């Protein structure tokens, strides 16, 4: 049935689909862009196949009634983009699965701009990119579902709520075992979030918090970041464009990694209080553009012993024209936006 009714805009009633045994791609694109369809048929299958429902109702902009989805064991991309762009959809079906698969819910409800409630997500064992982009740009969603997993998988929450501009209440994130890109872009551009969830992990992974709160313009209470040993890109862009952020979280790490703080507070134009930076050995690009355009920032304490343009490029460009910089005694810094800003008073300790 792949693409069977693709772009049949006059279709208003779907046929019955009684099959309980599915095959790879069997219903993919079946009703894609059927803009007149208001109700989906029952889908009784409890055993999935890879991409079996992929983009099945993609951009069915009149769809308001969706089927029950009883399966408890997922297959790769089985629900990928299934209801993406269904702009009239108000509520989602229950999703009881506890055994997930790679990208099983990828883009499932992305751009469902009328969706006001999310289904429960009970799984505690995750798979690569399982929830990636699941609710992206669901602008009517106010409350995020509970996310109970304590051990994460690569990209598991990547883009999950990105662009959900109505989202106010975020879930607790109890995980202490990170994976590559696990929270990447998770709440990016969620412009109504004020309070970030706690992030208790002390062992990080590559890109784990990259862009997590990027563009969250209402964020005032960032999470504590207790890790003392960092990984490549772990905090890059994390708070970029958080224009309501006044106080940065403490950054206790003394062991850095390449790009670890890259553009972390870029364009936080109300940031007043920067964290002390205790690390003595910098890595390539570790502080690059870290405080770029933080125009109210006038105090920085950095104890690095190997500062250079390679690891501090443009890091204090666009900050206050006057301020105080505290450095370790005997360490030479260049003057300017890639070192100590011109016009700032220098102190040592």
Short mmCIF file of C-alpha atoms in Angstrom, two decimals:
data_model
loop_
_atom_site.label_atom_id
_atom_site.label_comp_id
_atom_site.label_asym_id
_atom_site.label_seq_id
_atom_site.Cartn_x
_atom_site.Cartn_y
_atom_site.Cartn_z
CA UNK A 1 0.00 0.00 0.00
CA UNK A 2 3.07 2.27 -0.21
CA UNK A 3 1.89 5.72 -1.34
CA UNK A 4 -1.47 4.33 -2.44
CA UNK A 5 -3.50 7.51 -1.88
CA UNK A 6 -0.63 10.00 -1.93
CA UNK A 7 -1.95 13.56 -2.38
CA UNK A 8 -5.54 12.39 -3.03
CA UNK A 9 -6.96 15.56 -1.51
CA UNK A 10 -10.56 14.58 -2.30
CA UNK A 11 -10.34 11.42 -0.17
CA UNK A 12 -12.55 11.87 2.92
CA UNK A 13 -12.95 8.27 4.13
CA UNK A 14 -10.20 5.71 4.48
CA UNK A 15 -10.75 2.00 3.79
CA UNK A 16 -10.67 -0.57 6.58
CA UNK A 17 -7.22 -2.01 7.27
CA UNK A 18 -7.77 -5.25 9.21
CA UNK A 19 -4.27 -6.72 8.83
CA UNK A 20 -2.53 -7.84 12.02
CA UNK A 21 0.64 -9.07 10.33
CA UNK A 22 2.71 -6.20 8.91
CA UNK A 23 5.70 -5.98 6.59
CA UNK A 24 8.40 -3.42 6.09
CA UNK A 25 7.04 -0.16 4.57
CA UNK A 26 3.59 -1.74 4.14
CA UNK A 27 1.55 1.40 4.92
CA UNK A 28 4.27 4.01 4.36
CA UNK A 29 2.97 7.20 2.70
CA UNK A 30 -0.41 5.53 2.24
CA UNK A 31 -2.47 8.66 3.01
CA UNK A 32 0.31 11.23 2.78
CA UNK A 33 -1.06 14.74 2.15
CA UNK A 34 -4.69 13.60 1.97
CA UNK A 35 -5.87 16.96 3.23
CA UNK A 36 -9.59 16.03 3.22
CA UNK A 37 -9.22 12.97 5.47
CA UNK A 38 -10.66 13.60 8.96
CA UNK A 39 -10.56 10.14 10.56
CA UNK A 40 -7.94 7.40 10.44
CA UNK A 41 -8.93 3.73 10.13
CA UNK A 42 -8.43 1.24 12.94
CA UNK A 43 -4.95 -0.29 13.02
CA UNK A 44 -5.21 -3.48 15.09
CA UNK A 45 -1.70 -4.86 14.57
CA UNK A 46 0.28 -5.51 17.73
CA UNK A 47 3.46 -6.65 15.97
CA UNK A 48 5.34 -3.97 14.08
CA UNK A 49 7.73 -4.00 11.12
CA UNK A 50 10.41 -1.44 10.16
CA UNK A 51 8.79 1.76 8.84
CA UNK A 52 5.42 0.02 8.64
CA UNK A 53 3.48 3.22 9.40
CA UNK A 54 6.16 5.67 8.23
CA UNK A 55 4.59 9.01 7.15
CA UNK A 56 1.27 7.20 6.83
CA UNK A 57 -0.82 10.34 7.57
CA UNK A 58 1.88 12.93 6.91
CA UNK A 59 0.31 16.38 6.46
CA UNK A 60 -3.27 15.14 6.63
CA UNK A 61 -4.19 18.61 7.79
CA UNK A 62 -7.87 17.83 8.52
CA UNK A 63 -7.23 14.68 10.54
CA UNK A 64 -8.80 14.88 14.01
CA UNK A 65 -9.46 11.23 14.88
CA UNK A 66 -6.57 8.79 15.21
CA UNK A 67 -6.49 5.03 15.79
CA UNK A 68 -5.42 3.13 18.89
CA UNK A 69 -1.83 1.90 18.62
CA UNK A 70 -1.66 -1.15 20.88
CA UNK A 71 1.81 -2.47 20.06
CA UNK A 72 4.20 -2.81 23.00
CA UNK A 73 7.32 -3.78 21.04
CA UNK A 74 8.66 -1.34 18.46
CA UNK A 75 10.67 -1.77 15.27
CA UNK A 76 13.01 0.80 13.65
CA UNK A 77 11.09 3.88 12.44
CA UNK A 78 7.77 2.05 12.76
CA UNK A 79 5.89 5.25 13.64
CA UNK A 80 8.34 7.66 11.99
CA UNK A 81 6.55 10.86 10.85
CA UNK A 82 3.23 9.01 11.12
CA UNK A 83 1.19 12.11 12.00
CA UNK A 84 3.75 14.80 11.20
CA UNK A 85 2.08 17.99 10.02
CA UNK A 86 -1.44 16.94 11.07
CA UNK A 87 -2.26 20.47 12.15
CA UNK A 88 -5.85 19.72 13.27
CA UNK A 89 -4.91 16.88 15.61
CA UNK A 90 -5.80 17.76 19.22
CA UNK A 91 -4.78 14.62 21.12
CA UNK A 92 -2.46 11.70 20.57
CA UNK A 93 -3.19 7.97 20.92
CA UNK A 94 -1.83 6.01 23.87
CA UNK A 95 1.64 4.62 23.30
CA UNK A 96 2.06 1.68 25.69
CA UNK A 97 5.34 0.34 24.28
CA UNK A 98 8.08 -0.43 26.76
CA UNK A 99 10.51 -1.97 24.26
CA UNK A 100 11.70 0.69 21.85
CA UNK A 101 13.71 0.63 18.63
CA UNK A 102 15.92 3.05 16.74
CA UNK A 103 13.93 6.14 15.66
CA UNK A 104 10.65 4.37 16.44
CA UNK A 105 8.85 7.66 17.27
CA UNK A 106 11.02 9.93 15.11
CA UNK A 107 8.99 13.00 13.98
CA UNK A 108 5.77 11.18 14.93
CA UNK A 109 3.85 14.34 15.90
CA UNK A 110 6.21 17.02 14.57
CA UNK A 111 4.41 20.21 13.51
CA UNK A 112 1.08 19.07 14.98
CA UNK A 113 0.41 22.65 16.00
CA UNK A 114 -2.98 21.96 17.64
CA UNK A 115 -1.79 19.02 19.76
CA UNK A 116 -2.42 20.03 23.38
CA UNK A 117 -1.65 16.82 25.25
CA UNK A 118 1.09 14.25 24.86
CA UNK A 119 0.78 10.50 25.51
CA UNK A 120 2.47 8.78 28.43
CA UNK A 121 5.88 7.34 27.54
CA UNK A 122 6.54 4.52 30.00
CA UNK A 123 9.73 3.03 28.58
CA UNK A 124 12.73 3.00 30.89
CA UNK A 125 15.13 1.44 28.39
CA UNK A 126 15.70 3.65 25.37
CA UNK A 127 17.05 3.15 21.85
CA UNK A 128 19.06 5.38 19.52
CA UNK A 129 17.06 8.46 18.52
CA UNK A 130 13.86 6.78 19.77
CA UNK A 131 12.10 10.07 20.68
CA UNK A 132 14.02 12.28 18.24
CA UNK A 133 11.94 15.24 17.01
CA UNK A 134 8.79 13.53 18.30
CA UNK A 135 6.94 16.73 19.27
CA UNK A 136 8.97 19.33 17.39
CA UNK A 137 7.01 22.57 16.84
CA UNK A 138 3.90 21.32 18.68
CA UNK A 139 3.19 24.91 19.64
CA UNK A 140 0.01 24.15 21.66
CA UNK A 141 1.70 21.63 23.94
CA UNK A 142 1.97 22.99 27.50
CA UNK A 143 2.95 19.94 29.56
CA UNK A 144 5.64 17.46 28.60
CA UNK A 145 5.17 13.78 29.47
CA UNK A 146 7.11 12.06 32.25
CA UNK A 147 10.42 10.61 31.04
CA UNK A 148 11.46 7.96 33.58
CA UNK A 149 14.61 6.57 31.94
CA UNK A 150 17.82 6.75 34.00
CA UNK A 151 20.12 5.36 31.30
CA UNK A 152 20.06 7.09 27.94
CA UNK A 153 20.85 6.15 24.35
CA UNK A 154 22.52 8.11 21.57
CA UNK A 155 20.31 10.99 20.45
CA UNK A 156 17.33 9.60 22.37
CA UNK A 157 15.78 13.00 23.20
CA UNK A 158 17.31 14.88 20.27
CA UNK A 159 14.99 17.73 19.17
CA UNK A 160 12.15 16.13 21.13
CA UNK A 161 10.38 19.39 22.07
CA UNK A 162 12.31 21.86 19.90
CA UNK A 163 10.14 24.78 18.87
CA UNK A 164 7.33 23.95 21.33
CA UNK A 165 6.77 27.62 22.06
CA UNK A 166 3.81 26.96 24.39
CA UNK A 167 5.64 24.44 26.57
CA UNK A 168 5.78 25.56 30.21
CA UNK A 169 6.19 22.41 32.30
CA UNK A 170 9.15 20.20 31.52
CA UNK A 171 9.74 16.67 32.82
CA UNK A 172 12.23 15.62 35.44
CA UNK A 173 15.34 14.17 33.84
CA UNK A 174 16.76 11.70 36.37
CA UNK A 175 19.31 10.03 34.11
CA UNK A 176 22.90 9.88 35.31
CA UNK A 177 24.23 7.80 32.42
CA UNK A 178 24.62 9.96 29.32
CA UNK A 179 25.10 9.02 25.67
CA UNK A 180 26.26 10.99 22.65
CA UNK A 181 23.84 13.81 21.81
CA UNK A 182 21.21 12.48 24.21
CA UNK A 183 19.70 15.90 25.09
CA UNK A 184 20.83 17.74 21.96
CA UNK A 185 18.35 20.51 21.03
CA UNK A 186 15.76 18.95 23.35
CA UNK A 187 14.07 22.21 24.41
CA UNK A 188 15.56 24.58 21.84
CA UNK A 189 13.34 27.61 21.16
CA UNK A 190 10.82 26.67 23.84
CA UNK A 191 10.24 30.33 24.55
CA UNK A 192 7.95 29.88 27.58
CA UNK A 193 10.17 27.68 29.74
CA UNK A 194 11.35 29.57 32.83
CA UNK A 195 12.74 26.77 34.98
CA UNK A 196 15.08 24.11 33.66
CA UNK A 197 14.93 20.57 35.03
CA UNK A 198 17.72 19.28 37.25
CA UNK A 199 20.57 17.59 35.40
CA UNK A 200 22.28 15.35 37.95
CA UNK A 201 24.79 13.58 35.69
CA UNK A 202 28.45 13.90 36.67
CA UNK A 203 29.76 11.75 33.82
CA UNK A 204 29.07 13.34 30.45
CA UNK A 205 29.16 12.28 26.80
CA UNK A 206 30.02 13.98 23.51
CA UNK A 207 27.44 16.68 22.66
CA UNK A 208 25.18 15.47 25.49
CA UNK A 209 23.73 18.91 26.37
CA UNK A 210 24.50 20.62 23.07
CA UNK A 211 21.90 23.32 22.25
CA UNK A 212 19.58 21.93 24.93
CA UNK A 213 18.04 25.32 25.88
CA UNK A 214 19.11 27.33 22.83
CA UNK A 215 16.71 30.22 22.22
CA UNK A 216 14.74 29.67 25.43
CA UNK A 217 14.12 33.38 25.83
CA UNK A 218 12.17 33.11 29.12
CA UNK A 219 14.66 30.86 30.94
CA UNK A 220 15.71 32.43 34.23
CA UNK A 221 16.65 29.39 36.34
CA UNK A 222 19.29 27.21 34.70
CA UNK A 223 20.19 23.78 36.08
CA UNK A 224 23.24 23.06 38.21
CA UNK A 225 26.00 21.45 36.16
CA UNK A 226 28.03 19.36 38.60
CA UNK A 227 30.35 17.50 36.21
CA UNK A 228 34.07 18.05 36.81
CA UNK A 229 35.32 16.24 33.70
CA UNK A 230 33.92 17.29 30.33
CA UNK A 231 33.58 15.75 26.87
CA UNK A 232 33.83 17.25 23.38
CA UNK A 233 31.00 19.70 22.71
CA UNK A 234 29.13 18.70 25.85
CA UNK A 235 27.80 22.22 26.65
CA UNK A 236 28.13 23.87 23.23
CA UNK A 237 25.34 26.39 22.48
CA UNK A 238 23.55 25.15 25.62
CA UNK A 239 22.11 28.55 26.61
CA UNK A 240 22.69 30.54 23.42
CA UNK A 241 20.06 33.26 23.04
CA UNK A 242 18.60 32.81 26.54
CA UNK A 243 17.92 36.52 26.80
CA UNK A 244 16.30 36.39 30.28
CA UNK A 245 19.24 34.61 31.88
CA UNK A 246 20.97 36.82 34.46
CA UNK A 247 22.98 34.31 36.49
CA UNK A 248 25.00 31.53 34.90
CA UNK A 249 25.32 28.16 36.65
CA UNK A 250 28.54 27.24 38.44
CA UNK A 251 31.00 25.43 36.17
CA UNK A 252 33.30 23.43 38.47
CA UNK A 253 35.07 21.39 35.79
CA UNK A 254 38.85 21.48 35.84
CA UNK A 255 39.26 18.95 33.04
CA UNK A 256 38.03 20.39 29.74
CA UNK A 257 37.54 19.05 26.21
CA UNK A 258 37.47 20.49 22.70
CA UNK A 259 34.48 22.81 22.11
CA UNK A 260 33.09 21.99 25.58
CA UNK A 261 31.85 25.56 26.25
CA UNK A 262 31.66 26.66 22.61
CA UNK A 263 29.10 29.52 22.34
CA UNK A 264 27.54 28.35 25.60
CA UNK A 265 26.16 31.78 26.60
CA UNK A 266 26.32 33.52 23.22
CA UNK A 267 23.70 36.30 22.86
CA UNK A 268 22.63 36.09 26.52
CA UNK A 269 22.39 39.85 26.51
CA UNK A 270 21.13 40.14 30.10
CA UNK A 271 23.76 37.90 31.64
CA UNK A 272 25.43 39.73 34.53
CA UNK A 273 27.08 37.00 36.58
CA UNK A 274 29.47 34.67 34.82
CA UNK A 275 30.79 31.52 36.49
CA UNK A 276 34.35 31.28 37.75
CA UNK A 277 36.39 29.24 35.27
CA UNK A 278 38.82 27.19 37.37
CA UNK A 279 40.40 25.02 34.67
CA UNK A 280 44.08 25.68 34.14
CA UNK A 281 44.57 23.74 30.89
CA UNK A 282 42.37 24.77 27.98
CA UNK A 283 41.60 22.64 24.95
CA UNK A 284 41.09 23.77 21.37
CA UNK A 285 38.09 26.09 21.03
CA UNK A 286 36.98 25.28 24.57
CA UNK A 287 36.00 28.92 25.29
CA UNK A 288 35.40 30.11 21.71
CA UNK A 289 32.57 32.73 21.62
CA UNK A 290 31.50 31.56 25.07
CA UNK A 291 30.20 34.99 26.15
CA UNK A 292 29.83 36.62 22.73
CA UNK A 293 27.38 39.55 22.86
CA UNK A 294 26.77 39.28 26.61
CA UNK A 295 26.67 43.06 26.69
CA UNK A 296 26.05 43.40 30.46
CA UNK A 297 28.91 41.14 31.47
CA UNK A 298 31.65 43.07 33.27
CA UNK A 299 33.34 40.53 35.57
CA UNK A 300 35.20 37.40 34.57
CA UNK A 301 37.51 35.15 36.58
CA UNK A 302 39.53 32.70 34.53
CA UNK A 303 42.50 30.73 35.89
CA UNK A 304 43.74 29.29 32.59
CA UNK A 305 47.50 29.00 32.17
CA UNK A 306 47.55 28.48 28.38
CA UNK A 307 45.14 31.07 26.94
CA UNK A 308 45.37 31.67 23.20
CA UNK A 309 43.28 32.82 20.27
CA UNK A 310 42.81 29.15 19.34
CA UNK A 311 40.94 28.32 22.53
CA UNK A 312 39.42 31.73 23.40
CA UNK A 313 38.54 33.12 19.98
CA UNK A 314 36.07 36.01 20.28
CA UNK A 315 35.02 34.78 23.70
CA UNK A 316 34.47 38.26 25.18
CA UNK A 317 33.37 40.12 22.06
CA UNK A 318 30.39 42.39 22.68
CA UNK A 319 30.66 42.46 26.49
CA UNK A 320 30.64 45.62 28.62
CA UNK A 321 33.24 48.21 27.61
CA UNK A 322 34.56 48.32 31.18
CA UNK A 323 34.97 45.55 33.69
CA UNK A 324 37.28 43.46 35.84
CA UNK A 325 39.23 40.40 34.77
CA UNK A 326 40.86 38.13 37.36
CA UNK A 327 43.62 35.82 36.15
CA UNK A 328 46.35 33.62 37.59
CA UNK A 329 49.58 35.39 38.45
CA UNK A 330 52.30 35.14 35.83
CA UNK A 331 50.00 34.16 32.96
CA UNK A 332 50.15 36.26 29.80
CA UNK A 333 46.89 37.09 28.04
CA UNK A 334 46.48 38.93 24.76
CA UNK A 335 44.43 42.10 24.78
CA UNK A 336 41.13 42.22 22.95
CA UNK A 337 38.01 40.13 22.36
CA UNK A 338 40.00 36.87 22.24
CA UNK A 339 41.74 37.58 25.53
CA UNK A 340 41.18 40.35 28.07
CA UNK A 341 38.93 43.10 26.70
CA UNK A 342 40.52 46.49 26.17
CA UNK A 343 39.36 48.87 28.90
CA UNK A 344 39.02 46.21 31.57
CA UNK A 345 40.95 46.27 34.85
CA UNK A 346 43.20 43.23 35.39
CA UNK A 347 43.73 41.59 38.77
CA UNK A 348 45.71 38.50 39.69
CA UNK A 349 45.52 35.77 42.27
#
